[in-house]
Coordinates of N, CA and C in Angstrom, one line a residue:
Chain A
D1 N 8.2 -2.5 -4.5 CA 8.0 -0.9 -6.0 C 7.7 -0.6 -5.7
A2 N 8.2 1.0 -6.4 CA 7.7 2.0 -5.8 C 6.2 3.4 -6.8
G3 N 6.3 2.3 -7.3 CA 5.1 2.8 -8.8 C 6.0 3.3 -9.3
V4 N 4.8 4.2 -10.4 CA 4.4 5.2 -11.6 C 5.3 7.0 -10.3
I5 N 6.4 7.0 -10.8 CA 6.9 8.7 -9.8 C 6.7 9.6 -11.0
Q6 N 5.9 10.8 -10.7 CA 6.1 11.8 -11.4 C 7.3 13.1 -10.7
S7 N 7.2 14.1 -11.6 CA 7.9 15.0 -10.9 C 7.9 16.0 -12.6
P8 N 7.7 17.8 -11.3 CA 7.4 17.8 -10.4 C 6.0 17.4 -9.5
R9 N 5.8 17.7 -8.8 CA 4.3 16.9 -8.5 C 3.0 18.6 -7.9
H10 N 3.8 19.8 -8.1 CA 3.1 21.1 -8.5 C 4.5 21.8 -9.3
E11 N 3.7 22.9 -10.6 CA 4.1 23.4 -11.2 C 3.4 24.5 -11.1
V12 N 4.0 25.8 -11.1 CA 3.4 26.9 -11.1 C 4.4 28.2 -12.3
T13 N 3.7 28.8 -13.4 CA 4.5 28.9 -14.1 C 3.7 30.2 -14.3
E14 N 4.3 31.1 -15.6 CA 3.1 32.2 -16.3 C 3.5 31.7 -17.7
M15 N 2.4 32.2 -18.4 CA 2.4 31.9 -19.2 C 3.2 32.6 -20.6
G16 N 3.7 31.5 -21.5 CA 5.0 31.5 -22.1 C 6.0 31.0 -21.8
Q17 N 5.6 30.6 -20.7 CA 7.4 29.6 -20.2 C 7.4 28.4 -20.7
E18 N 7.9 27.2 -20.8 CA 7.9 25.8 -21.1 C 8.0 25.5 -19.7
V19 N 7.1 24.3 -19.7 CA 6.9 23.2 -19.0 C 7.6 22.1 -19.2
T20 N 8.1 21.0 -18.0 CA 8.8 20.1 -18.6 C 8.3 19.1 -17.3
L21 N 7.3 18.2 -17.9 CA 6.5 17.0 -17.1 C 7.5 15.5 -16.7
R22 N 8.1 15.2 -15.9 CA 8.8 13.7 -16.3 C 8.3 12.5 -14.7
C23 N 8.5 11.3 -16.1 CA 7.0 10.4 -15.2 C 8.5 9.0 -15.6
K24 N 9.0 8.3 -14.7 CA 9.2 7.3 -14.2 C 8.3 5.8 -14.3
P25 N 8.1 5.2 -15.1 CA 7.1 4.2 -15.3 C 7.4 2.8 -14.2
I26 N 6.4 1.9 -14.2 CA 7.0 1.0 -13.2 C 8.3 0.2 -14.6
S27 N 9.1 -0.4 -13.2 CA 10.1 -1.4 -14.0 C 9.6 -2.1 -14.6
G28 N 10.2 -2.2 -16.2 CA 9.4 -3.6 -16.5 C 8.0 -4.1 -17.5
H29 N 7.6 -3.0 -16.7 CA 6.0 -2.4 -18.2 C 6.3 -1.8 -19.2
D30 N 5.2 -2.1 -20.3 CA 5.9 -1.7 -21.5 C 5.1 -0.6 -21.9
Y31 N 3.7 -0.6 -21.5 CA 3.2 0.9 -22.4 C 3.3 1.3 -20.8
L32 N 3.1 3.2 -21.6 CA 3.2 4.0 -20.7 C 2.4 5.3 -21.5
F33 N 1.4 6.1 -20.4 CA 0.2 6.8 -21.1 C 0.8 8.3 -20.3
W34 N -0.1 9.3 -21.0 CA 0.2 10.4 -20.5 C -1.7 11.1 -20.9
Y35 N -2.1 12.0 -19.3 CA -2.8 12.1 -19.4 C -3.3 13.0 -18.5
R36 N -4.5 14.0 -19.1 CA -4.7 15.5 -18.6 C -6.2 15.5 -17.5
Q37 N -6.0 15.8 -16.7 CA -7.9 15.3 -16.3 C -8.1 17.1 -15.6
T38 N -9.0 17.9 -15.9 CA -9.5 19.4 -15.9 C -10.9 18.5 -15.4
M39 N -11.5 20.2 -14.9 CA -13.1 19.6 -14.2 C -13.6 19.7 -15.6
M40 N -13.8 20.6 -16.5 CA -14.5 20.8 -17.5 C -14.0 19.4 -18.4
R41 N -13.4 18.3 -18.4 CA -13.2 17.6 -19.8 C -13.1 16.4 -19.2
G42 N -12.9 16.5 -17.6 CA -12.4 15.0 -17.4 C -11.1 14.8 -17.1
L43 N -11.2 13.3 -17.9 CA -10.0 12.7 -17.8 C -9.4 12.6 -19.4
E44 N -8.2 13.0 -20.1 CA -8.0 12.5 -21.7 C -6.9 12.4 -21.7
L45 N -6.8 11.2 -22.2 CA -5.6 10.5 -23.0 C -4.9 11.4 -23.9
L46 N -3.4 11.8 -23.6 CA -2.5 12.6 -24.6 C -2.3 12.0 -25.5
I47 N -1.7 11.1 -24.8 CA -0.6 9.9 -25.9 C -0.2 9.0 -25.1
Y48 N 0.3 7.9 -25.6 CA 1.0 6.8 -25.5 C 1.8 6.3 -26.4
F49 N 2.7 5.3 -25.4 CA 3.9 4.6 -26.4 C 4.2 3.1 -25.6
N50 N 4.5 2.3 -27.0 CA 4.5 1.2 -26.2 C 5.9 0.8 -27.4
N51 N 6.9 0.3 -25.5 CA 8.1 0.0 -26.0 C 9.0 0.9 -26.8
N52 N 8.6 2.1 -26.1 CA 9.4 3.7 -25.9 C 9.2 4.4 -27.2
V53 N 8.0 3.4 -28.2 CA 7.9 4.2 -29.3 C 6.3 4.8 -29.3
P54 N 5.9 5.9 -30.0 CA 4.5 6.3 -29.8 C 3.8 5.9 -30.7
I55 N 2.5 5.5 -29.8 CA 1.3 5.1 -31.3 C 0.9 6.0 -31.3
D56 N -0.2 6.3 -30.7 CA -1.2 7.3 -31.0 C -1.0 8.7 -29.9
D57 N -0.6 10.0 -30.6 CA -1.0 11.5 -30.5 C -2.4 11.7 -30.3
S58 N -3.2 10.7 -30.9 CA -4.0 12.3 -31.3 C -4.3 12.8 -30.2
G59 N -4.9 12.3 -29.0 CA -5.1 13.5 -28.3 C -4.3 14.9 -28.0
M60 N -3.3 14.8 -27.9 CA -2.5 15.8 -28.3 C -3.4 17.2 -28.8
P61 N -2.8 17.9 -27.8 CA -4.4 18.8 -27.9 C -3.6 19.8 -29.8
E62 N -2.5 20.3 -29.3 CA -1.8 21.3 -30.5 C -0.6 21.5 -30.2
D63 N 0.4 21.6 -31.4 CA 1.8 21.8 -31.4 C 2.6 22.2 -30.4
R64 N 2.1 23.0 -29.4 CA 2.3 23.4 -28.5 C 3.1 21.9 -27.0
F65 N 2.4 21.6 -27.2 CA 2.8 19.4 -26.4 C 3.9 19.0 -27.4
S66 N 4.4 18.1 -26.4 CA 5.0 17.5 -27.0 C 5.5 16.4 -26.1
A67 N 6.1 15.0 -26.4 CA 6.6 14.1 -25.3 C 7.8 13.0 -25.9
K68 N 8.3 12.6 -25.5 CA 9.4 11.7 -25.4 C 9.6 10.6 -24.6
M69 N 10.1 9.8 -25.0 CA 10.6 8.6 -24.2 C 12.3 7.9 -24.4
P70 N 13.0 8.2 -24.0 CA 14.1 8.4 -24.3 C 14.9 7.0 -24.4
N71 N 14.2 6.2 -23.3 CA 14.1 5.4 -22.9 C 12.9 4.4 -22.4
A72 N 13.4 3.1 -21.4 CA 12.1 2.4 -21.1 C 11.8 3.3 -19.7
S73 N 12.2 3.7 -18.9 CA 12.2 4.2 -17.6 C 12.3 6.0 -17.5
F74 N 12.2 6.3 -18.8 CA 11.9 7.8 -18.7 C 11.0 8.6 -19.7
S75 N 10.2 8.8 -19.1 CA 9.5 9.9 -20.5 C 9.3 11.2 -19.9
T76 N 8.8 12.3 -21.1 CA 8.6 13.5 -20.6 C 7.3 14.2 -21.4
L77 N 6.6 15.2 -20.9 CA 5.8 16.0 -21.4 C 5.9 17.1 -21.1
K78 N 6.4 18.2 -22.8 CA 6.6 19.6 -22.7 C 5.4 20.1 -23.3
I79 N 5.6 21.1 -22.4 CA 4.6 22.3 -23.2 C 5.4 23.6 -24.0
Q80 N 5.2 24.2 -24.8 CA 6.3 25.3 -25.0 C 5.3 25.9 -26.0
P81 N 4.9 27.1 -25.9 CA 4.9 27.6 -24.5 C 3.8 27.9 -23.9
S82 N 3.7 28.0 -23.1 CA 2.4 27.0 -21.9 C 1.2 28.3 -22.0
E83 N 0.6 28.1 -21.9 CA -0.9 29.1 -21.7 C -1.9 28.6 -20.6
P84 N -2.8 29.8 -19.7 CA -3.5 29.2 -18.9 C -4.3 28.3 -19.3
R85 N -4.6 27.8 -20.3 CA -5.5 26.9 -20.1 C -5.1 25.3 -20.2
D86 N -3.6 25.2 -20.2 CA -3.5 24.5 -20.2 C -3.0 23.9 -18.5
S87 N -3.8 24.4 -18.0 CA -3.7 24.1 -16.6 C -4.2 23.4 -16.3
A88 N -4.1 21.9 -15.3 CA -4.8 21.1 -15.4 C -3.4 20.3 -14.5
V89 N -4.4 18.7 -13.9 CA -3.7 17.8 -13.0 C -3.1 16.6 -14.4
Y90 N -1.6 16.5 -14.6 CA -1.0 15.4 -15.9 C -0.8 14.4 -15.2
F91 N -1.5 13.1 -15.3 CA -1.0 12.1 -15.2 C -0.1 11.0 -15.6
C92 N 0.7 10.1 -15.3 CA 1.1 9.2 -16.7 C 1.3 8.4 -15.9
A93 N 0.8 7.1 -16.6 CA 0.8 5.9 -16.3 C 1.6 4.7 -16.7
S94 N 1.6 3.8 -16.0 CA 2.8 2.6 -17.1 C 1.2 1.0 -17.2
S95 N 1.6 0.4 -18.1 CA 1.4 -0.8 -18.1 C 2.2 -2.3 -18.6
L96 N 1.5 -3.4 -18.1 CA 2.1 -4.5 -18.5 C 1.1 -5.7 -18.5
L97 N 0.3 -6.3 -19.7 CA -0.6 -6.1 -19.8 C -2.2 -6.2 -19.7
G98 N -2.2 -4.9 -20.5 CA -3.2 -4.0 -19.6 C -3.7 -3.5 -18.2
T99 N -3.4 -3.8 -17.6 CA -3.5 -3.0 -16.2 C -2.8 -1.9 -16.1
Q100 N -3.2 -0.4 -16.0 CA -2.4 0.4 -16.0 C -2.6 1.3 -14.3
Y101 N -1.5 1.7 -14.2 CA -1.2 2.6 -12.1 C -0.6 3.6 -13.4
F102 N -1.2 4.2 -12.3 CA -1.2 5.8 -12.4 C -0.5 6.2 -11.5
G103 N 0.2 7.6 -11.4 CA 1.7 8.4 -11.1 C 0.5 9.1 -10.0
P104 N 1.1 9.8 -9.1 CA 0.1 10.7 -8.0 C -0.2 12.1 -9.0
G105 N 0.4 12.0 -10.0 CA 0.5 13.6 -11.2 C 0.5 14.2 -10.3
T106 N 1.0 15.7 -11.7 CA 1.5 16.9 -11.6 C 0.6 17.6 -11.4
R107 N 0.2 19.4 -11.1 CA -1.0 20.1 -10.9 C -0.4 21.1 -11.2
L108 N -0.7 21.2 -12.7 CA 0.2 22.7 -13.1 C -1.0 23.7 -13.0
L109 N -0.3 24.8 -12.8 CA -1.0 26.3 -13.3 C -0.7 27.3 -13.6
V110 N -0.7 27.2 -14.7 CA -0.5 28.6 -15.7 C -0.9 30.1 -15.2
L111 N 0.4 31.2 -15.2 CA -0.7 32.2 -15.3 C -1.2 33.2 -15.5
Chain B
A1 N -16.7 -1.6 -31.9 CA -16.0 -0.7 -30.7 C -16.8 0.0 -28.9
Q2 N -16.2 -0.2 -28.2 CA -16.5 -0.5 -26.9 C -16.5 1.0 -26.2
S3 N -17.4 0.8 -25.3 CA -17.5 1.7 -24.6 C -18.2 1.4 -23.0
V4 N -18.5 2.7 -22.0 CA -19.1 2.2 -20.8 C -19.9 3.5 -20.5
T5 N -20.5 2.9 -19.5 CA -22.1 3.9 -19.1 C -22.2 3.4 -17.7
Q6 N -22.0 4.9 -17.0 CA -22.2 4.9 -15.3 C -23.5 5.6 -15.1
L7 N -24.7 4.8 -14.5 CA -25.5 4.9 -14.7 C -25.8 6.5 -13.7
D8 N -25.1 6.4 -12.2 CA -25.1 7.5 -11.8 C -24.0 8.0 -11.7
S9 N -24.2 9.6 -12.0 CA -23.0 10.4 -11.5 C -23.3 10.7 -10.6
H10 N -24.2 10.6 -9.1 CA -23.6 10.6 -8.0 C -24.9 9.7 -7.0
V11 N -24.3 8.8 -6.3 CA -24.3 8.1 -5.5 C -24.7 8.7 -4.4
S12 N -25.3 8.7 -3.3 CA -25.8 9.0 -1.1 C -26.1 7.9 -0.5
V13 N -25.4 7.7 0.4 CA -25.7 6.4 1.4 C -25.5 7.3 2.4
S14 N -25.4 5.8 3.6 CA -25.0 6.8 4.5 C -24.2 5.8 5.2
E15 N -23.5 6.4 6.4 CA -22.3 5.1 6.5 C -23.3 4.2 7.4
G16 N -22.5 2.7 6.8 CA -22.9 1.2 7.3 C -23.8 0.1 6.8
T17 N -24.3 1.6 5.3 CA -25.5 0.7 4.5 C -24.2 0.0 3.4
P18 N -25.2 -0.6 2.8 CA -24.7 -0.9 1.2 C -24.1 0.3 0.4
V19 N -22.9 0.2 -0.4 CA -22.6 1.1 -1.7 C -23.1 0.1 -3.3
L20 N -23.9 0.1 -4.1 CA -23.8 0.2 -5.4 C -23.6 1.2 -5.9
L21 N -22.6 0.8 -7.2 CA -22.1 1.6 -8.0 C -22.7 1.1 -9.3
R22 N -22.8 2.0 -10.5 CA -23.3 0.8 -11.3 C -22.8 1.0 -12.8
C23 N -22.5 0.0 -14.0 CA -21.8 -0.3 -14.9 C -22.5 -0.8 -15.9
N24 N -22.7 -0.5 -17.3 CA -22.8 -0.7 -18.3 C -21.4 -0.7 -19.4
Y25 N -21.4 -1.7 -19.9 CA -20.3 -2.1 -21.2 C -20.9 -1.9 -22.4
S26 N -19.8 -1.9 -23.0 CA -20.1 -2.5 -24.9 C -18.7 -2.7 -24.8
S27 N -18.8 -4.3 -25.5 CA -17.3 -4.5 -26.3 C -17.4 -5.8 -27.5
S28 N -17.2 -5.2 -27.8 CA -17.2 -6.1 -29.3 C -16.0 -7.2 -29.1
Y29 N -15.1 -7.5 -28.3 CA -14.2 -8.3 -27.8 C -14.0 -8.7 -26.7
S30 N -14.0 -9.7 -26.3 CA -13.2 -10.3 -24.5 C -12.8 -9.2 -23.5
P31 N -13.4 -8.6 -22.7 CA -12.9 -7.5 -22.5 C -12.2 -7.3 -21.2
S32 N -11.3 -6.9 -20.5 CA -11.0 -6.5 -19.1 C -12.0 -5.2 -18.9
L33 N -12.4 -5.6 -17.4 CA -12.9 -4.5 -16.6 C -11.7 -3.8 -15.7
F34 N -11.8 -2.7 -15.5 CA -11.6 -2.1 -14.0 C -12.4 -1.2 -13.5
W35 N -12.0 -1.0 -12.0 CA -12.9 0.2 -11.5 C -11.2 0.6 -10.4
Y36 N -11.5 2.5 -11.1 CA -10.4 3.0 -10.4 C -11.0 4.3 -9.5
V37 N -11.0 4.4 -8.5 CA -10.9 5.4 -7.6 C -10.0 6.3 -7.3
Q38 N -11.0 7.9 -7.0 CA -10.4 8.7 -7.1 C -10.5 10.0 -5.7
H39 N -9.8 9.9 -4.9 CA -10.2 11.0 -3.3 C -10.1 12.0 -3.8
P40 N -10.6 13.1 -3.4 CA -10.3 14.1 -3.5 C -8.9 15.1 -3.8
N41 N -8.7 15.7 -4.5 CA -6.6 16.3 -5.1 C -5.9 14.9 -4.7
K42 N -6.6 13.6 -5.4 CA -5.4 12.4 -5.3 C -5.7 11.8 -6.9
G43 N -4.4 11.1 -6.9 CA -4.6 10.6 -8.7 C -5.2 9.0 -8.2
L44 N -5.3 8.5 -9.5 CA -6.2 7.0 -9.8 C -5.7 6.0 -9.2
Q45 N -6.5 5.5 -8.1 CA -5.7 4.1 -7.2 C -6.8 2.9 -8.2
L46 N -6.2 1.7 -8.8 CA -7.0 0.5 -9.0 C -7.8 0.0 -7.5
L47 N -9.2 -0.6 -8.2 CA -9.9 -0.7 -7.2 C -9.6 -2.5 -7.5
L48 N -10.1 -2.7 -8.7 CA -9.9 -4.5 -8.4 C -10.3 -4.4 -10.4
K49 N -10.0 -5.5 -10.6 CA -10.0 -5.7 -12.5 C -10.6 -6.6 -12.1
Y50 N -11.3 -7.3 -13.7 CA -11.3 -8.1 -14.6 C -11.0 -9.0 -15.7
T51 N -10.5 -10.0 -15.0 CA -9.7 -10.1 -16.9 C -10.1 -11.7 -17.6
S52 N -11.2 -12.1 -17.3 CA -11.6 -13.1 -17.7 C -11.8 -14.8 -16.5
A53 N -10.9 -14.2 -15.5 CA -10.9 -15.5 -14.6 C -12.7 -15.6 -13.6
A54 N -12.3 -15.4 -12.7 CA -13.8 -15.7 -11.9 C -14.1 -14.1 -11.9
T55 N -15.8 -14.2 -12.0 CA -17.1 -13.6 -12.0 C -16.6 -12.6 -11.7
L56 N -16.9 -12.9 -10.2 CA -16.3 -12.6 -8.9 C -15.9 -11.7 -8.5
V57 N -15.2 -10.5 -8.5 CA -13.6 -9.9 -8.3 C -13.9 -9.0 -7.0
K58 N -12.5 -9.4 -6.6 CA -13.0 -8.7 -4.9 C -12.1 -7.3 -5.1
G59 N -11.6 -6.6 -4.8 CA -10.5 -5.6 -4.5 C -9.6 -5.2 -3.6
I60 N -9.3 -4.0 -3.7 CA -9.6 -3.3 -1.8 C -10.4 -2.5 -0.9
N61 N -10.4 -2.7 -0.2 CA -10.8 -2.1 0.6 C -12.5 -2.4 0.9
G62 N -12.8 -3.2 0.6 CA -13.9 -4.4 0.9 C -14.5 -4.2 0.0
F63 N -14.4 -3.7 -1.8 CA -14.9 -4.0 -2.3 C -15.1 -4.9 -3.0
E64 N -16.5 -5.0 -3.9 CA -16.0 -6.5 -5.5 C -16.9 -6.1 -6.5
A65 N -16.9 -6.7 -7.0 CA -17.8 -6.3 -8.5 C -18.0 -7.8 -9.3
E66 N -19.1 -7.7 -9.4 CA -19.4 -8.8 -10.2 C -19.8 -8.9 -12.1
F67 N -19.0 -9.5 -13.1 CA -18.9 -9.1 -14.4 C -20.0 -10.3 -14.7
K68 N -21.2 -9.7 -15.3 CA -22.2 -10.5 -16.1 C -22.2 -10.8 -17.1
K69 N -21.9 -11.5 -18.2 CA -21.8 -10.9 -19.7 C -22.9 -10.6 -20.5
S70 N -24.2 -11.9 -19.3 CA -25.7 -11.3 -20.3 C -26.3 -10.0 -20.0
E71 N -26.0 -9.5 -19.2 CA -26.3 -8.7 -18.6 C -25.5 -7.0 -18.7
T72 N -24.1 -7.3 -20.0 CA -23.3 -6.7 -20.0 C -23.2 -5.6 -19.0
S73 N -23.0 -5.8 -17.6 CA -23.0 -4.8 -16.5 C -21.7 -5.6 -15.8
F74 N -21.3 -4.3 -14.4 CA -19.8 -4.6 -13.9 C -19.9 -3.7 -12.5
H75 N -20.8 -4.3 -11.9 CA -21.3 -2.7 -10.8 C -20.8 -3.1 -9.9
L76 N -20.3 -2.3 -9.1 CA -19.6 -2.3 -7.9 C -20.0 -1.8 -6.6
T77 N -19.7 -3.0 -5.5 CA -20.1 -2.9 -4.4 C -19.7 -3.2 -2.9
K78 N -20.3 -2.9 -2.1 CA -19.5 -2.9 -0.8 C -20.3 -3.2 0.2
P79 N -20.2 -4.0 0.5 CA -21.5 -4.3 2.2 C -21.7 -2.9 2.7
S80 N -20.9 -2.1 3.6 CA -20.9 -1.4 4.5 C -20.5 -0.1 4.4
A81 N -21.1 0.7 4.0 CA -19.7 2.1 3.6 C -18.7 2.8 4.7
H82 N -18.1 3.3 4.1 CA -17.7 4.2 5.1 C -17.2 5.1 4.7
M83 N -16.6 6.9 5.7 CA -16.8 7.3 5.7 C -15.7 8.2 4.6
S84 N -14.4 6.7 4.6 CA -13.8 7.4 4.3 C -13.7 6.7 2.2
D85 N -15.2 5.9 2.6 CA -15.1 6.0 1.1 C -16.0 6.8 0.1
A86 N -15.9 8.0 0.7 CA -15.8 8.8 -0.5 C -15.0 9.5 -1.5
A87 N -15.5 9.5 -2.5 CA -14.4 9.5 -3.6 C -15.9 9.7 -5.1
E88 N -14.8 10.0 -5.7 CA -14.9 9.6 -7.4 C -14.7 8.2 -7.7
Y89 N -15.4 7.5 -9.0 CA -15.2 5.9 -8.8 C -15.7 5.9 -10.1
F90 N -14.5 5.2 -11.3 CA -14.3 4.9 -12.9 C -14.5 3.8 -13.0
C91 N -15.5 3.6 -13.9 CA -15.4 2.3 -14.6 C -14.5 2.3 -15.6
V92 N -13.8 1.2 -16.2 CA -13.3 0.8 -17.4 C -13.0 0.5 -18.3
V93 N -12.6 0.2 -19.4 CA -12.9 -1.3 -20.2 C -11.8 -0.9 -21.2
S94 N -11.2 -2.5 -21.2 CA -9.2 -2.5 -22.1 C -10.0 -3.6 -23.1
V95 N -9.8 -2.9 -23.7 CA -9.4 -4.5 -25.3 C -8.3 -4.7 -25.6
R96 N -7.4 -6.4 -26.1 CA -6.5 -5.8 -26.1 C -5.8 -5.4 -27.4
R97 N -7.1 -6.0 -28.2 CA -6.8 -5.8 -29.9 C -6.7 -3.9 -29.8
S98 N -6.8 -2.9 -28.8 CA -6.6 -1.5 -28.9 C -5.9 -1.4 -28.2
N99 N -4.6 -1.9 -27.9 CA -3.6 -2.0 -27.7 C -3.3 -1.3 -26.2
Y100 N -4.6 -1.8 -25.5 CA -4.8 -1.8 -24.3 C -5.4 -0.6 -23.5
Q101 N -5.4 0.5 -24.7 CA -6.4 1.9 -24.3 C -7.5 2.2 -23.3
L102 N -7.0 2.8 -22.5 CA -9.1 2.5 -22.0 C -9.9 3.0 -22.0
I103 N -11.1 2.4 -21.9 CA -12.3 3.6 -22.2 C -13.0 3.6 -21.3
W104 N -13.1 5.3 -20.8 CA -13.1 5.4 -18.8 C -14.7 6.0 -19.1
G105 N -15.4 5.3 -18.0 CA -17.0 6.0 -18.1 C -17.2 7.4 -17.3
A106 N -17.8 8.0 -16.8 CA -18.0 9.3 -16.6 C -17.5 9.8 -15.2
G107 N -17.6 8.4 -14.3 CA -17.4 8.5 -13.3 C -19.0 8.7 -12.3
T108 N -18.3 8.2 -10.7 CA -19.9 8.2 -10.1 C -19.4 9.1 -8.6
K109 N -19.5 10.0 -8.3 CA -19.1 10.8 -7.4 C -19.9 9.6 -6.1
L110 N -19.2 9.7 -5.1 CA -19.5 8.6 -4.0 C -20.2 10.2 -2.9
I111 N -21.6 9.4 -1.9 CA -20.9 10.7 -0.9 C -21.8 9.9 0.5
I112 N -20.8 9.7 1.8 CA -21.1 9.2 1.8 C -22.3 10.4 3.7
K113 N -22.9 10.0 4.3 CA -23.8 10.9 4.9 C -23.6 10.3 6.4
P114 N -23.1 10.8 7.6 CA -22.9 10.3 8.7 C -24.0 9.7 9.5

């Protein structure tokens, strides 16, 4: 199994631009989680899905952030417009029966 | 409510000596417990997990952890540290009733001295 796949691995963009992060979960997993990690705040849960349905998005910082899961094998996290304070590493994780497996992360830098 | 406390923010050991990273948890229900490791500028890797089977759990890279319900602890140990063990370690609790959300400890940075 290839594990959780995230793309791109690195993204550098300018303030105001739209950023789309992508995630392919492990096949057969029924939960998908999006996290953000920064030095200041550590690891934060942004949103999670169960069977493609968003369950809790209370961690999404503001309306500039949105996430979708159109099918069981794909999810996106979109930031529009991006701001420098969005610079972080964004992780996607998927799970079945409680054990979460993480992707390698997307390192986002907003200039 | 669930919570996790990692008792040390930093632990420094010499190569070849034992490692002990301490973790205490609080949970109203039977928890699942995990240790994850994050090497510098890398992702989060599952080291081991406890899910109500054997209380002594063996993980990757020679690490193991013991679930002690009476002490509400889940300490991580390794008999002999290696330079490649230098990383940040996270103790995590998950409860089925909470849709398997993970409650993360603050992390312990393990430093290995040559």
